[in-house]
mmCIF file of C-alpha atoms and ligand atoms in Angstrom:
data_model
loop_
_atom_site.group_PDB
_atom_site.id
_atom_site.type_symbol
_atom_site.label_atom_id
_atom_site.label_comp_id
_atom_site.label_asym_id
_atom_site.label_seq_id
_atom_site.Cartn_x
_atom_site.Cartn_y
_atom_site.Cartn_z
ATOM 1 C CA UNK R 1 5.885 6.238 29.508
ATOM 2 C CA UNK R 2 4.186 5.949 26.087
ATOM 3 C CA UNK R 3 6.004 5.508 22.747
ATOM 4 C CA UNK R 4 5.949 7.511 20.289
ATOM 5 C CA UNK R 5 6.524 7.089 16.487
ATOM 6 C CA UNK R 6 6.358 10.678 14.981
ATOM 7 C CA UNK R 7 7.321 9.933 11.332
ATOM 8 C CA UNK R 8 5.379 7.408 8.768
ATOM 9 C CA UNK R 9 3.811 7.202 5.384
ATOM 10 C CA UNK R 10 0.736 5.916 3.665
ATOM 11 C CA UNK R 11 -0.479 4.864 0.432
ATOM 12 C CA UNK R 12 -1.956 8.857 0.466
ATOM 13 C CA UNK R 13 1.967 9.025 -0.531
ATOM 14 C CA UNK R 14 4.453 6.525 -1.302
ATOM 15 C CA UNK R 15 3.806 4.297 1.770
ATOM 16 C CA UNK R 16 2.273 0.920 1.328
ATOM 17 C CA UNK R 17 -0.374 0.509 3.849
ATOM 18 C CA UNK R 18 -3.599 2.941 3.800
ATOM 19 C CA UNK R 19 -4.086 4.915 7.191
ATOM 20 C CA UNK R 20 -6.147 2.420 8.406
ATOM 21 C CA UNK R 21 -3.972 -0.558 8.420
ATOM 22 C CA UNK R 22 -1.074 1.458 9.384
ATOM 23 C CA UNK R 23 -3.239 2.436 12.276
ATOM 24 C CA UNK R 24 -4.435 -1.095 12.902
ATOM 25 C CA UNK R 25 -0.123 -1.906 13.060
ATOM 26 C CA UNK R 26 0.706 0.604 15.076
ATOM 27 C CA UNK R 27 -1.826 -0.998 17.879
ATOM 28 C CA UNK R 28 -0.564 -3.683 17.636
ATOM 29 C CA UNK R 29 3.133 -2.128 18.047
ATOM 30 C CA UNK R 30 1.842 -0.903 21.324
ATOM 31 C CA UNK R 31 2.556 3.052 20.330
ATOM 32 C CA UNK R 32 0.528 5.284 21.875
ATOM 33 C CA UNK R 33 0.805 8.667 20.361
ATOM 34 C CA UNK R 34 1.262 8.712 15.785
ATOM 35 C CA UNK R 35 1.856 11.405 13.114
ATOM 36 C CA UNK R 36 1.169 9.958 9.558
ATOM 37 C CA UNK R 37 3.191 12.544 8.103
ATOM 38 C CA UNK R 38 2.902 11.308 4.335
ATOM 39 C CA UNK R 39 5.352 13.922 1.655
ATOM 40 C CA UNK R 40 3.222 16.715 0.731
ATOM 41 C CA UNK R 41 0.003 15.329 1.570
ATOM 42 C CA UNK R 42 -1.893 15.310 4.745
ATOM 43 C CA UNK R 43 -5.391 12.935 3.306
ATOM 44 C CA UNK R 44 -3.960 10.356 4.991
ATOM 45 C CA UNK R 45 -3.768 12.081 8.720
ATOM 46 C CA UNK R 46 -7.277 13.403 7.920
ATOM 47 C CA UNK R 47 -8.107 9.760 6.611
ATOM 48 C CA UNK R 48 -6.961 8.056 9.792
ATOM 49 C CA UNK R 49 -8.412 10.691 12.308
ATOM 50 C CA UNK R 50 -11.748 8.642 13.096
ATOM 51 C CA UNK R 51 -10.073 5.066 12.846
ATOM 52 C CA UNK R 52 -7.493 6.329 15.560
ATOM 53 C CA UNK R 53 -9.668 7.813 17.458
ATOM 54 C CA UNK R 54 -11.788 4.135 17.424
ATOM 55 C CA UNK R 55 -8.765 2.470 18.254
ATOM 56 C CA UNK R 56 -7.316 4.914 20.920
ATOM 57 C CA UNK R 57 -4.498 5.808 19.208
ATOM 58 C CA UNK R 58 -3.501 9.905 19.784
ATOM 59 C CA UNK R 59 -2.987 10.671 16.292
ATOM 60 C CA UNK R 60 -1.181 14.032 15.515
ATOM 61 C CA UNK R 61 -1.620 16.225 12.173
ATOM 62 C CA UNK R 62 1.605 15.918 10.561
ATOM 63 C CA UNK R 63 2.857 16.107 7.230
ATOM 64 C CA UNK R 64 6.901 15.865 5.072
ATOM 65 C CA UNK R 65 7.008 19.156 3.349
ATOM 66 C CA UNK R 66 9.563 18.740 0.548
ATOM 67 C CA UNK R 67 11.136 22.342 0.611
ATOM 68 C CA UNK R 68 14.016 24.241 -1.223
ATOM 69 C CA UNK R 69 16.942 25.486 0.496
ATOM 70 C CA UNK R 70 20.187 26.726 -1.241
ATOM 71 C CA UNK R 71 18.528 25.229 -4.431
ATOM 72 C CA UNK R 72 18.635 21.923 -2.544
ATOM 73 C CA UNK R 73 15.465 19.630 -1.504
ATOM 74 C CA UNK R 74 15.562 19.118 2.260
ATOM 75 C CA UNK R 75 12.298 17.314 3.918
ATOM 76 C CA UNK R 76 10.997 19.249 6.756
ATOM 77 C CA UNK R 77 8.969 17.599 9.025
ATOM 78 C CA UNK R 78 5.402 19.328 10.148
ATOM 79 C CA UNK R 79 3.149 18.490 12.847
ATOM 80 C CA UNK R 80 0.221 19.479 15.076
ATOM 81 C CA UNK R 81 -0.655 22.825 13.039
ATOM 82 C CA UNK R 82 -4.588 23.459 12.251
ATOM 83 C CA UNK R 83 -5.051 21.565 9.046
ATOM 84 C CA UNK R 84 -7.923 23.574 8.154
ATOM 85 C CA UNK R 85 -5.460 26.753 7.716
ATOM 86 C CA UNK R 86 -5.503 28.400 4.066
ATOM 87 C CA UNK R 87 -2.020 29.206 4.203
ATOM 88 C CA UNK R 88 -0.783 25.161 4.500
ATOM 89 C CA UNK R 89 -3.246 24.105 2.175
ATOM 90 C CA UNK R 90 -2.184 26.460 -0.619
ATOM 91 C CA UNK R 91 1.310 25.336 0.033
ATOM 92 C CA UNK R 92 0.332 21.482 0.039
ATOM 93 C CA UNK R 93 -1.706 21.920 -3.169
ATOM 94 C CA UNK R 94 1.399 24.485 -4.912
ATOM 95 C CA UNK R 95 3.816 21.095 -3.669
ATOM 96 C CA UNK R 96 1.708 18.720 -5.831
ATOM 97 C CA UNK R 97 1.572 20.933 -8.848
ATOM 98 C CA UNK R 98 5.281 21.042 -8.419
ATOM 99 C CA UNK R 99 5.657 17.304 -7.942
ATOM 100 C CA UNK R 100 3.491 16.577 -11.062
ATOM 101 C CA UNK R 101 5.597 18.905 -13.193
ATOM 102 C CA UNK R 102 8.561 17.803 -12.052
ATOM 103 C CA UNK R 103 7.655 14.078 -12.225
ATOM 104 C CA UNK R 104 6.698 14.936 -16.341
ATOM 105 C CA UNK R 105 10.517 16.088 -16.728
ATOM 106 C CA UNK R 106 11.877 13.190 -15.261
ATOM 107 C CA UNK R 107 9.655 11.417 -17.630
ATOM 108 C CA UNK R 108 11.376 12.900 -20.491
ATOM 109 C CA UNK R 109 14.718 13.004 -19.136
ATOM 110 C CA UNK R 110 14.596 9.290 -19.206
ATOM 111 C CA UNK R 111 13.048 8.937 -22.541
ATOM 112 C CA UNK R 112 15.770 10.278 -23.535
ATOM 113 C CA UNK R 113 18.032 8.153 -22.421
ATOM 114 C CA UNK R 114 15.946 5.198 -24.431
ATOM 115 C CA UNK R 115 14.160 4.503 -21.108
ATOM 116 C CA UNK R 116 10.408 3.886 -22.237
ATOM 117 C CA UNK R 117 8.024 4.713 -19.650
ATOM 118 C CA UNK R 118 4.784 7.271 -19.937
ATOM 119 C CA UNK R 119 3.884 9.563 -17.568
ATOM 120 C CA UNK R 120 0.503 8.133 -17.120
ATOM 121 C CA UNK R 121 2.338 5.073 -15.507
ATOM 122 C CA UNK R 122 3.595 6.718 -13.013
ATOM 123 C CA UNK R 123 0.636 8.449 -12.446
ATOM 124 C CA UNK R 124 -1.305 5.339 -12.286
ATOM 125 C CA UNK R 125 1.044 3.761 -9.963
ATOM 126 C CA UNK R 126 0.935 6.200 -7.320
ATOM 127 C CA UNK R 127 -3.467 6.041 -7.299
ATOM 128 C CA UNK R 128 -4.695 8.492 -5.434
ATOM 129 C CA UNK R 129 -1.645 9.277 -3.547
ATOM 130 C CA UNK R 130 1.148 12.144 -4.080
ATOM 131 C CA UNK R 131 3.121 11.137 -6.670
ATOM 132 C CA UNK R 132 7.032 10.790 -6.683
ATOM 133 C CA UNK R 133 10.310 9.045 -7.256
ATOM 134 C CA UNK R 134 9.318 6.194 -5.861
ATOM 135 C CA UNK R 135 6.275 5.427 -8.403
ATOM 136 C CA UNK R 136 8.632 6.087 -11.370
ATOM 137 C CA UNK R 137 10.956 3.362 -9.512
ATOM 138 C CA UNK R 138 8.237 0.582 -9.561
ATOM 139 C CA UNK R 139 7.007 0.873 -13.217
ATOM 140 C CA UNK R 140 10.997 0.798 -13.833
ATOM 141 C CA UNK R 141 10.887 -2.556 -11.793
ATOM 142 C CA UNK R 142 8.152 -3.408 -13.625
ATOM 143 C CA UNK R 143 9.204 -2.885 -17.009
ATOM 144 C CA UNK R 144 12.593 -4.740 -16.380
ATOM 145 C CA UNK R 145 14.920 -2.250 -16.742
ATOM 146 C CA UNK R 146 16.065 -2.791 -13.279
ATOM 147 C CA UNK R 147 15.262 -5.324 -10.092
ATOM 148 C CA UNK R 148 14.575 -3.138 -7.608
ATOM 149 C CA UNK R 149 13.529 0.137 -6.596
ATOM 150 C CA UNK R 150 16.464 0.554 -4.454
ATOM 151 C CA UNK R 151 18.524 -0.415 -8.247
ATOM 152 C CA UNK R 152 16.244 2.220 -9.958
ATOM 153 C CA UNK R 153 17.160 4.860 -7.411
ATOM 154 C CA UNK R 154 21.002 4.404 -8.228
ATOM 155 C CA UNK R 155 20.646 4.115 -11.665
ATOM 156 C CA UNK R 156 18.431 6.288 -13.111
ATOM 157 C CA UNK R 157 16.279 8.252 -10.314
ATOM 158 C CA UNK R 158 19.171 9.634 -7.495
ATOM 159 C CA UNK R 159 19.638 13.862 -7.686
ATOM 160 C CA UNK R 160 22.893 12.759 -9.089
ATOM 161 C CA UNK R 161 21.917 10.665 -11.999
ATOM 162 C CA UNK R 162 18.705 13.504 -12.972
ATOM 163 C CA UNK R 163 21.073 16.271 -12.509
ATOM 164 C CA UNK R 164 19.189 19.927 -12.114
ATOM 165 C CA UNK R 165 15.604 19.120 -11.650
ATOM 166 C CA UNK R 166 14.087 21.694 -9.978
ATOM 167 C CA UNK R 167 11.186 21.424 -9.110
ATOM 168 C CA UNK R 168 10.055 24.996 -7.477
ATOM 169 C CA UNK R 169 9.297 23.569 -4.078
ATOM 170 C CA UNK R 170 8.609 26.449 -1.489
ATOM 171 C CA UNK R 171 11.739 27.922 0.165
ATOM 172 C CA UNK R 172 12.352 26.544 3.837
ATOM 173 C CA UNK R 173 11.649 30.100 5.450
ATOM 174 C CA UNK R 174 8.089 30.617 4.000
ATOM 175 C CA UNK R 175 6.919 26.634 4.978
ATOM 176 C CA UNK R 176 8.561 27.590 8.647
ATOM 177 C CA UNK R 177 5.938 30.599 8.827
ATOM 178 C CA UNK R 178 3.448 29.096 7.388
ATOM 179 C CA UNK R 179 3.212 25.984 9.652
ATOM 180 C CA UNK R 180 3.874 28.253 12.771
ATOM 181 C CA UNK R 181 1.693 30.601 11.513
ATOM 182 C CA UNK R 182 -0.995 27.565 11.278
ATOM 183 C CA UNK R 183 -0.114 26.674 15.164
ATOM 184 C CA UNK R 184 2.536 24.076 14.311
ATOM 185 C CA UNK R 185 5.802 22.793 14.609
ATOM 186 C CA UNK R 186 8.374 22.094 12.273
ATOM 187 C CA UNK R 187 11.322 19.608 12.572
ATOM 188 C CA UNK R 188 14.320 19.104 9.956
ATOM 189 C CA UNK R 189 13.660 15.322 8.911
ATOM 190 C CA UNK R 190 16.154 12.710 9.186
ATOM 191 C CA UNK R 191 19.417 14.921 8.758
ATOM 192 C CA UNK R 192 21.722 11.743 9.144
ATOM 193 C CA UNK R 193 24.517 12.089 6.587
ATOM 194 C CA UNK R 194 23.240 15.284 4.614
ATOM 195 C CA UNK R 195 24.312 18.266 5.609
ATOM 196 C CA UNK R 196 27.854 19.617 6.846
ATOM 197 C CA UNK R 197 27.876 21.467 9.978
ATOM 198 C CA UNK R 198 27.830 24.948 8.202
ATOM 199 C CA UNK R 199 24.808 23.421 6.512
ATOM 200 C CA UNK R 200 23.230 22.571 9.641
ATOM 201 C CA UNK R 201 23.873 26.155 11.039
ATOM 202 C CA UNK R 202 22.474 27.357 8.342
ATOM 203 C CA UNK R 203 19.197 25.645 8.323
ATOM 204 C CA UNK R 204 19.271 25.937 11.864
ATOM 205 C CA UNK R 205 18.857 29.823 11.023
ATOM 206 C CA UNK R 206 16.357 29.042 8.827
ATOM 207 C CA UNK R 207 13.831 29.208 12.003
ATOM 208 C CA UNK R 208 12.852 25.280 12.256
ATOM 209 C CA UNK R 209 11.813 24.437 15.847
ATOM 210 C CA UNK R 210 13.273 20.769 15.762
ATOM 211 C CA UNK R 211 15.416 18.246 14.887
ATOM 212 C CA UNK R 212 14.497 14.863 14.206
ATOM 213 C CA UNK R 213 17.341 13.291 16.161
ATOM 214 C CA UNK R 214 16.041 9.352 16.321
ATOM 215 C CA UNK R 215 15.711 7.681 12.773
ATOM 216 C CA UNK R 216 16.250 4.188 11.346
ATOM 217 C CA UNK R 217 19.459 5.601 9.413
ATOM 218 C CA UNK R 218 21.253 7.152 12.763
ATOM 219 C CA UNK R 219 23.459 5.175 14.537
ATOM 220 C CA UNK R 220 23.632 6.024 18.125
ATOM 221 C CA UNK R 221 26.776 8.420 17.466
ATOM 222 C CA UNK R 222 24.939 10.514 15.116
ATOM 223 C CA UNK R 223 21.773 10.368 17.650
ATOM 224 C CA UNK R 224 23.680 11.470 20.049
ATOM 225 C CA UNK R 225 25.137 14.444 18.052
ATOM 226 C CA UNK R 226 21.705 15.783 16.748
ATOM 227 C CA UNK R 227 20.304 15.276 20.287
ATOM 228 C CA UNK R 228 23.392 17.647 21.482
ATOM 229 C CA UNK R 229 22.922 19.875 18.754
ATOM 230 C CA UNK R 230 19.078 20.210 19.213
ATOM 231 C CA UNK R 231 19.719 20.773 22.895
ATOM 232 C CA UNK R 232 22.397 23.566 22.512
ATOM 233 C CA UNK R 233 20.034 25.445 20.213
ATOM 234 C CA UNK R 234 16.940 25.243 22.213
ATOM 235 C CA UNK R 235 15.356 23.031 19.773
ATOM 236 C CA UNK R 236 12.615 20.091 19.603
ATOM 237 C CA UNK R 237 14.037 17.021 19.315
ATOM 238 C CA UNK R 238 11.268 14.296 17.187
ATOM 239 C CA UNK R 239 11.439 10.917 15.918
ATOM 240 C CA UNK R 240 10.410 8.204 14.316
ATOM 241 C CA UNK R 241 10.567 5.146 12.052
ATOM 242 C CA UNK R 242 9.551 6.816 8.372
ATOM 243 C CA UNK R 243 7.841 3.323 7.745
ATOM 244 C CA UNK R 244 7.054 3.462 4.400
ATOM 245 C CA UNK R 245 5.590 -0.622 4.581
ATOM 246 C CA UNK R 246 6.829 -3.517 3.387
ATOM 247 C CA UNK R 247 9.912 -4.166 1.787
ATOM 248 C CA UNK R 248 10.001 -0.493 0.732
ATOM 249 C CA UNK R 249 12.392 0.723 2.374
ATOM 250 C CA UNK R 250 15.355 -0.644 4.297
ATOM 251 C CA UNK R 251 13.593 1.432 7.415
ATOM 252 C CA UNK R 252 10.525 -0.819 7.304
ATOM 253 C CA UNK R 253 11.645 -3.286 9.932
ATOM 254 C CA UNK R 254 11.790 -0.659 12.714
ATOM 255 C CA UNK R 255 8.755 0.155 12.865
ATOM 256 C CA UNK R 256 7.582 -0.396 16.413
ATOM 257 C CA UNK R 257 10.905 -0.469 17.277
ATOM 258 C CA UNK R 258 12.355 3.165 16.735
ATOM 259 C CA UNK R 259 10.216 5.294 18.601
ATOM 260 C CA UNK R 260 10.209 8.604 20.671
ATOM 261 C CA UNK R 261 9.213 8.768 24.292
ATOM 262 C CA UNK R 262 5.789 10.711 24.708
ATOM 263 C CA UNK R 263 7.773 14.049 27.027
ATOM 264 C CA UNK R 264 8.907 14.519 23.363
ATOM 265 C CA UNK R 265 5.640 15.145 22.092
ATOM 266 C CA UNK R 266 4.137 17.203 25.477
ATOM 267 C CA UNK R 267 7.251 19.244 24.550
ATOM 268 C CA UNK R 268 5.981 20.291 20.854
ATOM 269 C CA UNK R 269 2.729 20.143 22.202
ATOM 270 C CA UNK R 270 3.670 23.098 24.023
ATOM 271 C CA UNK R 271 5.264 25.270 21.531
ATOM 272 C CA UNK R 272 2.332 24.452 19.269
ATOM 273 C CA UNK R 273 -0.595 25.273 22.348
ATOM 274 C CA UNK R 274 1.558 28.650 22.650
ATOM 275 C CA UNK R 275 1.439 29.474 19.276
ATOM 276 C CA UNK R 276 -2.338 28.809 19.128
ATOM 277 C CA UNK R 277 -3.284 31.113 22.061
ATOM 278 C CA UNK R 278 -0.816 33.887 20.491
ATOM 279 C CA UNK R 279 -3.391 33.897 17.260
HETATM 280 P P1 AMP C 301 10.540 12.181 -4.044
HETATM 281 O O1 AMP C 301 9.419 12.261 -3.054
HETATM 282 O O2 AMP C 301 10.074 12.075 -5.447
HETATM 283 O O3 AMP C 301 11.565 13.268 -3.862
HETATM 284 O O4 AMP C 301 11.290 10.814 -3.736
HETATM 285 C C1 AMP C 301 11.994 10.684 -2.526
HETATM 286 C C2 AMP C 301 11.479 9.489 -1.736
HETATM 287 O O5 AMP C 301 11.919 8.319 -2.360
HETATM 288 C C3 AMP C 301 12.065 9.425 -0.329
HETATM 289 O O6 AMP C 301 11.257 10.079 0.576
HETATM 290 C C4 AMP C 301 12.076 7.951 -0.044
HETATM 291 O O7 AMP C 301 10.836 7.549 0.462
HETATM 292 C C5 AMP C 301 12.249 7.325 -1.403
HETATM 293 N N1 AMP C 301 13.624 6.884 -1.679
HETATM 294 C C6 AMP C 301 14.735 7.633 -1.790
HETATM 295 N N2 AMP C 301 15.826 6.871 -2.080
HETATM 296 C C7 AMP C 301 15.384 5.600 -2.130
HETATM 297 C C8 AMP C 301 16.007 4.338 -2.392
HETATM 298 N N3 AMP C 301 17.301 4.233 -2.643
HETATM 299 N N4 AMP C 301 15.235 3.237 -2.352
HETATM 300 C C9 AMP C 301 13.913 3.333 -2.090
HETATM 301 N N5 AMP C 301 13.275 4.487 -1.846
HETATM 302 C C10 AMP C 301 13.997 5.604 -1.881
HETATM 303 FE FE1 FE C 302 9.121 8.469 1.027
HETATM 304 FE FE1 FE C 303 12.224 12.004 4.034
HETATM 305 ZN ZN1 ZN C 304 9.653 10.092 5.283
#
């Protein structure tokens, strides 16, 4: 049986590695099947396609839609949908508009509060990639005002601490259609601690095909919940490691190590080949 590992990010986001060297670790992980699914961006899929296919890695489209749901931000989880569809790339490209505006209020919100950074900084950090939180986090390690992203996150950067930020991400029930509509799957990303179970009901309504029951941040008790609830509700169950590379996250370590069993994936495979012939 091949592993799996169904959720990771690249420098085409806020992930350390570019799709090549991620590629390059995940050989040497011994997984056989991938999904680079990088937040609102999918240049690093289409960046590792060729490099996987060199190395004989089965590389998936995949992508973590940031999406709005009862004016919350929940990360849904896409994969194997035709990347060439209008449809997903308007929504990608209306995502980083959203992210950039958003990313200019935080920017102000913290100036603000005496914090000085510039937007450009951010900007700059993040290169090429799609920008976020996690960008403003290292120019604040950078600039002193805290010692470590993690620090930044509690202190200036959590929903919490930037109260109503909205950014006008797309609502969950249009980026379900959408990636269906584009031949894919979608699967509610790491739900751990987040939602209630009237939550979960709720965004189980919403029409996602999956739930991503394995995930650094569940303990076996909560894996064994989502699997439960995914199987009660006829849904997909995914994982993966959401390696975001070194010493960014505190998920980094289990990479190679928290993976998904390749049935998983022959599973979504066939929702997504059904969907396809249906067009
Ligand atoms: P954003 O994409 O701007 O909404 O930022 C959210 C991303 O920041 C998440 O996907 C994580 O990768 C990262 N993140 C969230 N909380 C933390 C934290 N405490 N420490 C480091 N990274 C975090
Ligand atoms: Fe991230
Ligand atoms: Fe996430
Ligand atoms: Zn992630």
């Amino acid at each position: 049986m091949g592993k799996a590992d169904l959720h990771t990010h690249t420098t085409a986001s806020d992930g350390s590695f570019s799709p090549e060297e991620l590629l390059i670790r995940a050989k040497k992980k011994g997984l056989q099947t991938l999904a680079i699914t990088d937040h609102d961006s999918i240049k690093g899929y289409l960046a590792g396609k060729v490099i996987a296919k060199e190395n004989g890695i089965e590389l998936i489209s995949g992508v973590e839609f940031t999406v709005s749901w009862e004016g919350r931000e929940v990360h849904l989880l896409a994969y194997l949908f035709d990347e060439e569809n209008e449809d997903l790339i308007s929504l990608l490209y209306s995502n980083k508009k959203a992210r950039k505006d958003r990313m200019k209020r935080i920017v102000t919100e913290l100036r603000k509060n005496g914090v000085d950074i510039e937007y450009d900084e951010v900007m700059a950090e993040s290169g090429r990639g799609m920008i976020g939180r996690p960008h403003a986090a290292s120019v604040l390690v950078q600039k002193g005002y805290v010692r470590s992203v993690n620090e930044a996150f509690i202190r200036y950067l959590s929903s919490e601490k930037l109260g109503d930020v909205d950014a006008g991400y797309r609502p969950i029930e249009e980026v379900v259609r959408v990636v269906s509509e584009a031949g894919g799957v979608t699967s509610l990303a790491h739900p751990g601690p987040l939602y209630s179970d009237v939550d979960l009901k709720g965004l189980i309504a919403t029409g996602i095909d999956g739930i991503e029951c394995i995930h650094p941040s569940h303990s076996y008790p909560v894996q064994k919940k989502f699997s439960e609830l995914a199987k009660a509700n006829h849904l997909l169950m995914t994982g993966g490691s959401d390696f975001h590379g070194t010493g960014r996250s505190d998920y980094d370590p289990f990479f190679g190590i928290v993976t998904i069993g390749d049935q998983y994936v022959a599973s979504m495979r066939r929702l997504s080949d059904r969907r396809k012939q249906n067009q």
